[in-house]
Coordinates of C-alpha atoms in Angstrom, one line a residue:
M122 CA 113.1 92.0 24.3
A123 CA 112.5 90.4 28.0
N124 CA 113.0 92.4 31.0
V125 CA 113.6 89.5 34.0
S126 CA 115.5 87.7 36.4
N127 CA 114.6 86.4 40.2
L128 CA 117.2 87.8 42.7
E129 CA 116.0 90.4 45.9
A130 CA 113.8 92.3 44.6
Q131 CA 113.7 96.2 45.9
V132 CA 111.2 99.6 44.0
D133 CA 113.4 101.9 41.3
A134 CA 112.8 105.2 41.7
Y135 CA 109.4 104.3 39.4
P136 CA 106.3 103.0 41.0
D137 CA 105.2 101.4 38.4
E138 CA 108.7 99.5 38.5
V139 CA 109.9 96.3 40.4
V140 CA 114.5 96.4 39.7
T141 CA 115.4 93.2 40.8
G142 CA 119.1 92.4 40.1
G143 CA 119.5 95.5 38.0
R144 CA 116.9 94.6 35.3
V145 CA 113.6 96.2 35.3
T146 CA 110.9 93.3 36.0
A147 CA 107.3 94.5 37.0
V148 CA 104.8 96.9 38.2
A149 CA 104.7 97.7 41.8
P150 CA 101.7 97.1 43.8
T151 CA 99.3 99.9 44.0
G152 CA 100.2 102.0 46.7
S153 CA 103.8 102.0 46.8
A154 CA 104.2 105.6 47.7
P155 CA 105.6 107.4 45.1
P156 CA 108.6 108.6 45.4
V157 CA 110.1 111.8 44.1
L158 CA 111.8 111.1 41.8
P159 CA 115.5 112.8 40.4
S160 CA 115.4 116.2 38.6
H161 CA 116.2 115.1 35.4
E162 CA 114.3 112.1 34.7
R163 CA 111.1 114.4 35.8
P164 CA 108.8 115.8 32.4
V165 CA 109.5 119.1 31.9
D166 CA 106.9 121.5 29.8
V167 CA 108.6 122.8 27.1
G168 CA 105.3 124.3 25.3
A169 CA 102.6 123.9 24.8
G170 CA 101.1 120.2 25.0
I171 CA 104.5 119.3 24.1
T172 CA 106.5 117.6 27.2
L173 CA 109.9 115.8 27.4
L174 CA 110.7 113.0 29.1
E175 CA 114.5 111.9 29.5
P176 CA 115.4 108.6 29.5
R177 CA 116.6 106.2 32.2
E178 CA 119.4 103.7 32.0
V179 CA 118.6 100.1 32.4
P180 CA 120.8 96.8 32.9
L181 CA 119.6 94.1 31.5
G182 CA 120.6 91.9 33.7
G183 CA 123.6 91.0 35.2
V184 CA 127.8 91.7 35.2
R185 CA 128.6 92.0 31.5
A186 CA 125.4 93.8 31.1
M187 CA 123.2 94.8 27.9
H188 CA 122.5 98.3 28.8
V189 CA 119.3 100.9 27.4
W190 CA 117.6 103.6 27.7
R191 CA 113.9 103.0 28.4
T192 CA 111.0 106.1 27.9
L193 CA 108.0 103.6 28.5
P194 CA 107.1 103.4 30.6
H195 CA 107.3 105.9 32.7
R196 CA 105.8 107.3 35.8
D197 CA 103.6 109.9 34.6
I198 CA 103.2 109.0 31.3
R199 CA 102.8 105.4 30.5
T200 CA 101.6 104.7 27.2
I201 CA 101.7 106.6 23.5
G202 CA 98.9 105.7 21.9
A203 CA 99.2 101.7 22.0
W204 CA 102.9 101.6 22.5
C205 CA 103.1 101.2 26.3
F206 CA 107.2 100.0 26.4
V207 CA 110.2 102.1 24.4
D208 CA 113.9 100.8 25.0
H209 CA 116.9 102.4 23.1
F210 CA 119.6 99.9 22.9
R211 CA 122.7 102.2 21.2
P212 CA 125.9 100.6 19.8
A213 CA 128.2 99.2 22.0
T214 CA 131.2 96.7 22.6
G215 CA 130.1 94.2 24.6
P216 CA 127.4 92.0 24.5
G217 CA 124.9 91.7 22.2
M218 CA 121.6 91.1 22.5
H219 CA 121.0 87.5 23.6
V220 CA 117.3 86.7 24.7
P221 CA 116.9 83.4 25.4
P222 CA 113.2 82.0 25.6
H223 CA 110.8 84.2 26.8
P224 CA 107.0 84.0 27.3
H225 CA 104.9 86.3 26.2
I226 CA 100.9 87.1 26.2
G227 CA 99.1 90.8 25.4
L228 CA 100.8 92.3 23.1
Q229 CA 103.0 92.8 20.1
T230 CA 106.6 92.7 20.5
V231 CA 108.0 95.5 17.4
T232 CA 111.5 95.0 16.5
W233 CA 113.3 97.9 14.8
L234 CA 116.7 98.2 13.6
L235 CA 119.2 101.3 12.7
G236 CA 121.8 98.9 12.9
G237 CA 124.0 95.3 13.1
D238 CA 121.9 92.2 12.4
V239 CA 119.1 90.5 14.9
E240 CA 117.5 86.3 14.9
H241 CA 114.5 85.8 16.0
R242 CA 113.0 82.5 17.4
D243 CA 109.7 81.3 18.9
S244 CA 108.0 78.6 19.4
L245 CA 105.7 78.8 16.3
G246 CA 108.4 77.5 14.8
S247 CA 109.4 81.3 13.3
R248 CA 113.7 81.5 13.0
Q249 CA 114.0 85.0 10.9
P250 CA 117.3 87.5 10.8
V251 CA 115.7 91.1 10.3
H252 CA 117.6 93.6 9.6
P253 CA 118.1 97.9 9.5
G254 CA 115.3 99.1 7.3
E255 CA 113.5 95.8 7.5
L256 CA 110.8 95.0 10.5
N257 CA 109.7 92.3 13.0
V258 CA 106.7 92.4 14.4
M259 CA 104.9 89.0 16.8
T260 CA 101.3 89.1 18.1
A261 CA 101.4 87.5 20.9
G262 CA 98.0 86.8 21.7
L263 CA 96.7 84.3 24.1
G264 CA 99.9 83.5 24.3
I265 CA 103.9 83.0 22.7
A266 CA 106.9 82.1 23.7
H267 CA 110.9 83.6 21.5
S268 CA 114.5 84.4 21.8
E269 CA 116.4 87.2 20.5
D270 CA 119.8 87.3 20.2
T271 CA 122.8 89.2 17.8
V272 CA 123.8 87.2 15.1
G273 CA 127.6 88.2 13.5
T274 CA 131.2 88.2 13.4
G275 CA 132.0 87.5 16.6
S276 CA 128.5 86.4 18.5
T277 CA 127.3 82.5 19.1
I278 CA 123.7 82.5 19.7
G279 CA 122.9 80.6 23.5
T280 CA 126.8 81.1 24.9
G281 CA 126.1 84.8 25.4
S282 CA 129.0 86.1 23.4
T283 CA 130.0 89.5 22.2
G284 CA 127.5 89.8 19.8
N285 CA 128.1 92.9 16.6
A286 CA 128.8 96.0 18.4
H287 CA 127.4 98.2 15.3
L288 CA 124.3 96.5 17.3
H289 CA 121.2 99.7 17.1
G290 CA 117.9 99.8 17.5
V291 CA 114.8 100.1 19.3
Q292 CA 112.5 97.4 20.9
L293 CA 108.5 98.4 21.2
W294 CA 106.3 97.0 22.7
T295 CA 102.5 97.8 21.2
A296 CA 99.7 96.8 24.2
L297 CA 96.9 95.0 22.2
P298 CA 92.8 96.2 22.7
D299 CA 90.5 94.0 24.4
A300 CA 89.6 93.0 21.6
H301 CA 91.9 91.7 20.1
R302 CA 94.0 90.1 22.7
H303 CA 92.5 87.0 22.7
Q304 CA 93.7 85.8 19.4
E305 CA 96.3 83.2 18.5
P306 CA 99.7 84.7 18.6
H307 CA 101.1 85.1 15.2
F308 CA 104.6 86.4 14.0
E309 CA 105.1 88.3 10.6
H310 CA 108.4 90.2 8.7
H311 CA 108.2 93.0 6.3
G312 CA 111.4 93.2 4.4
D313 CA 109.9 95.8 1.6
L314 CA 108.7 98.9 3.2
P315 CA 107.8 102.4 2.2
V316 CA 110.0 105.2 2.1
L317 CA 109.4 108.6 1.4
T318 CA 111.5 111.5 1.2
A319 CA 111.0 115.4 2.1
G320 CA 112.6 118.2 2.5
G321 CA 115.8 116.7 2.4
A322 CA 114.6 113.8 4.7
S323 CA 113.9 109.9 4.1
I324 CA 111.2 108.9 6.1
N325 CA 110.5 104.8 6.6
V326 CA 107.1 104.3 7.7
F327 CA 107.1 101.1 9.6
V328 CA 103.8 100.5 11.1
G329 CA 100.6 102.1 9.7
E330 CA 99.9 104.9 7.3
L331 CA 101.9 108.2 6.8
D332 CA 101.0 110.4 4.1
G333 CA 99.4 107.7 1.6
A334 CA 103.0 105.1 2.1
R335 CA 101.0 102.3 4.2
S336 CA 103.0 99.4 5.9
E337 CA 101.0 96.2 5.0
A338 CA 101.9 95.5 9.8
A339 CA 99.2 93.5 11.8
V340 CA 98.0 96.8 14.0
Y341 CA 94.3 96.2 15.6
S342 CA 94.2 100.2 17.1
P343 CA 95.1 103.2 15.0
L344 CA 99.0 103.7 15.0
L345 CA 101.9 104.5 13.2
G346 CA 105.3 104.2 13.2
V347 CA 108.0 106.2 11.1
E348 CA 111.6 106.5 11.4
V349 CA 113.1 109.8 9.6
T350 CA 116.6 110.8 8.7
L351 CA 117.0 114.2 8.6
P352 CA 120.8 115.5 6.8
A353 CA 122.4 118.3 8.6
G354 CA 120.5 121.6 7.4
A355 CA 117.5 118.7 5.8
R356 CA 114.1 120.1 7.3
T357 CA 110.5 118.7 6.7
E358 CA 107.0 119.0 7.8
L359 CA 105.2 115.6 8.5
P360 CA 101.1 115.4 8.4
L361 CA 99.9 114.5 11.7
E362 CA 96.0 113.1 12.2
P363 CA 95.3 115.4 14.6
D364 CA 92.6 113.0 16.7
F365 CA 96.5 110.7 17.8
E366 CA 98.9 111.3 20.1
H367 CA 102.6 111.5 19.4
G368 CA 106.1 110.8 19.8
V369 CA 109.2 111.8 18.9
L370 CA 112.7 110.1 20.4
A371 CA 116.4 110.6 19.5
V372 CA 118.6 107.6 18.5
E373 CA 120.9 109.9 16.7
G374 CA 122.3 113.0 16.4
E375 CA 120.6 116.9 17.9
P376 CA 117.7 116.6 15.9
V377 CA 115.0 119.2 16.5
A378 CA 111.1 118.3 16.3
A379 CA 108.6 120.9 17.1
G380 CA 111.2 123.7 18.0
V381 CA 113.1 121.9 21.0
R382 CA 116.4 120.1 20.5
V383 CA 115.6 116.1 21.5
P384 CA 119.1 114.4 23.4
V385 CA 119.8 111.0 21.9
S386 CA 117.4 108.4 23.7
A387 CA 114.6 111.3 25.2
L388 CA 111.0 111.4 24.3
V389 CA 109.1 114.7 22.9
H390 CA 105.3 113.5 24.2
L391 CA 102.9 115.2 21.7
E392 CA 99.5 116.0 22.6
P393 CA 96.4 115.3 20.1
G394 CA 95.5 118.2 17.9
R395 CA 98.4 118.5 16.1
R396 CA 98.4 118.3 12.3
S397 CA 101.9 118.5 11.2
L398 CA 104.6 117.9 12.8
T399 CA 108.5 120.2 11.6
L400 CA 112.0 117.9 12.4
E401 CA 115.4 119.6 11.8
G402 CA 118.0 117.8 11.2
P403 CA 121.0 116.7 12.0
G404 CA 120.0 114.0 13.8
R405 CA 117.9 110.1 13.1
V406 CA 114.1 110.4 14.9
L407 CA 111.4 108.0 15.0
L408 CA 107.4 109.0 15.3
L409 CA 105.1 106.8 17.3
G410 CA 101.4 107.8 17.7
G411 CA 98.2 106.0 18.2
T412 CA 95.0 107.1 19.3
P413 CA 95.1 108.1 22.7
F414 CA 94.1 104.1 24.7
G415 CA 91.5 104.0 26.5
E416 CA 92.1 100.9 28.7
D417 CA 93.9 100.4 31.7
L418 CA 96.5 98.2 31.7
L419 CA 98.9 95.9 34.4
M420 CA 102.3 95.5 32.7
W421 CA 104.0 93.0 34.9
W422 CA 107.6 90.8 34.1
N423 CA 106.9 90.4 29.8
F424 CA 103.2 90.1 30.0
V425 CA 100.5 93.1 29.2
A426 CA 96.9 91.9 30.7
R427 CA 94.5 93.8 32.7
S428 CA 93.9 91.8 36.3
H429 CA 95.9 90.2 38.5
D430 CA 94.8 86.5 37.4
E431 CA 95.2 86.5 34.3
I432 CA 99.4 87.1 35.6
A433 CA 99.2 84.8 36.9
G434 CA 98.4 82.4 34.9
A435 CA 100.2 82.9 32.3
R436 CA 103.7 83.0 35.1
E437 CA 102.2 79.8 35.8
D438 CA 101.5 77.7 33.1
W439 CA 104.7 79.4 32.1
E440 CA 106.6 77.5 34.7
A441 CA 104.6 74.0 34.2
G442 CA 105.8 74.7 30.6
R443 CA 102.0 75.2 29.6
R444 CA 100.0 77.5 26.6
F445 CA 103.7 79.0 25.1
G446 CA 105.3 76.0 23.2
V447 CA 108.8 75.9 23.3
V448 CA 111.8 77.5 21.5
D449 CA 113.9 75.6 19.7
H450 CA 117.7 77.5 20.3
P451 CA 119.5 75.7 22.1
A452 CA 120.0 78.0 25.4
G453 CA 118.0 77.3 29.1
R454 CA 113.7 79.1 29.0
L455 CA 114.0 81.3 31.3
P456 CA 112.5 80.9 34.7
A457 CA 109.7 84.0 36.0
P458 CA 109.6 86.0 38.9
A459 CA 108.0 85.7 41.8
L460 CA 104.9 87.8 42.7
P461 CA 104.9 90.5 44.5
T462 CA 102.5 89.8 47.6
T463 CA 100.2 92.8 47.3
P464 CA 96.9 92.0 44.2
L465 CA 98.6 93.9 41.1
R466 CA 96.1 96.3 39.5
P467 CA 96.0 98.3 36.6
R468 CA 97.2 101.7 36.2
P469 CA 95.5 104.2 33.4
N470 CA 97.8 105.5 30.4
R471 CA 97.9 108.2 32.8
R472 CA 99.0 108.8 36.2
R473 CA 96.5 110.8 38.0
I474 CA 97.1 113.5 40.4
A475 CA 96.1 113.2 43.4

């Protein structure tokens, strides 16, 4: 999913982000004065090694915008393992997901649906619908372009028409480590993922491994991605890798994670060192984990890089029609926003407190 616009930019309450026409589009220059976050958007310590991140609502463009609820990147906690971007889109009437062709470098897009259907197209020639319980993973590497559209009753690709009112899911990015970010792009679809049951909960492993169940999706650093569905009265204890940090994103109901009730679209961050996690229903959560990402990242528009020159080069190639190929899609491709006048600089996974 893209975050794009070409209108006059302004600095959001999060100094890492620039909002353009209602869309978060870019990383603000290092040195921007960090404003005080509203009280409901500040990280909250809710226990030993546990921090609650409230989501912020982001309209993805225009008067008839599709709204998402974003928890990563956060001003203070930018990544969980290599997971560097978390958008939760809830069921609603209005425009579905209609994102015309746009470019990516240095990351993987991970599309996980809870309701509705989306079609992926990319410049490698892939054309793949994804349904709830299935996984689309696109590894951008050196560069790829793709589009994503709601499909189903009332939705017409390329027109921006009203899509499936039951579209519900999470758009995730993982940052590729330096040793793997220059690879050739590729796309995977996984329709048969391992499912576990424990304590009345259903557990779908879509990335990494949990309790002996492993997803076949390609990963380039130690990662975990799991959906857990908990009926009322369900209580389960999941084993955790103690070297991982974890995030529990509530996507439905009123789940409790590590004794903390998590509001829908909010995320509880768990520091490394835990060997297990207790979850209670009713509700549905995504458990995301990985070893803390040790590389400073530069995230701008749809690119994850390490330097301003890399970002500028990728933007120039996209605007010139180089590197990223062509997506077979009826809509025109998205133009890149203007770069800020101040050079962009990479940032660590945690905000350094002066």
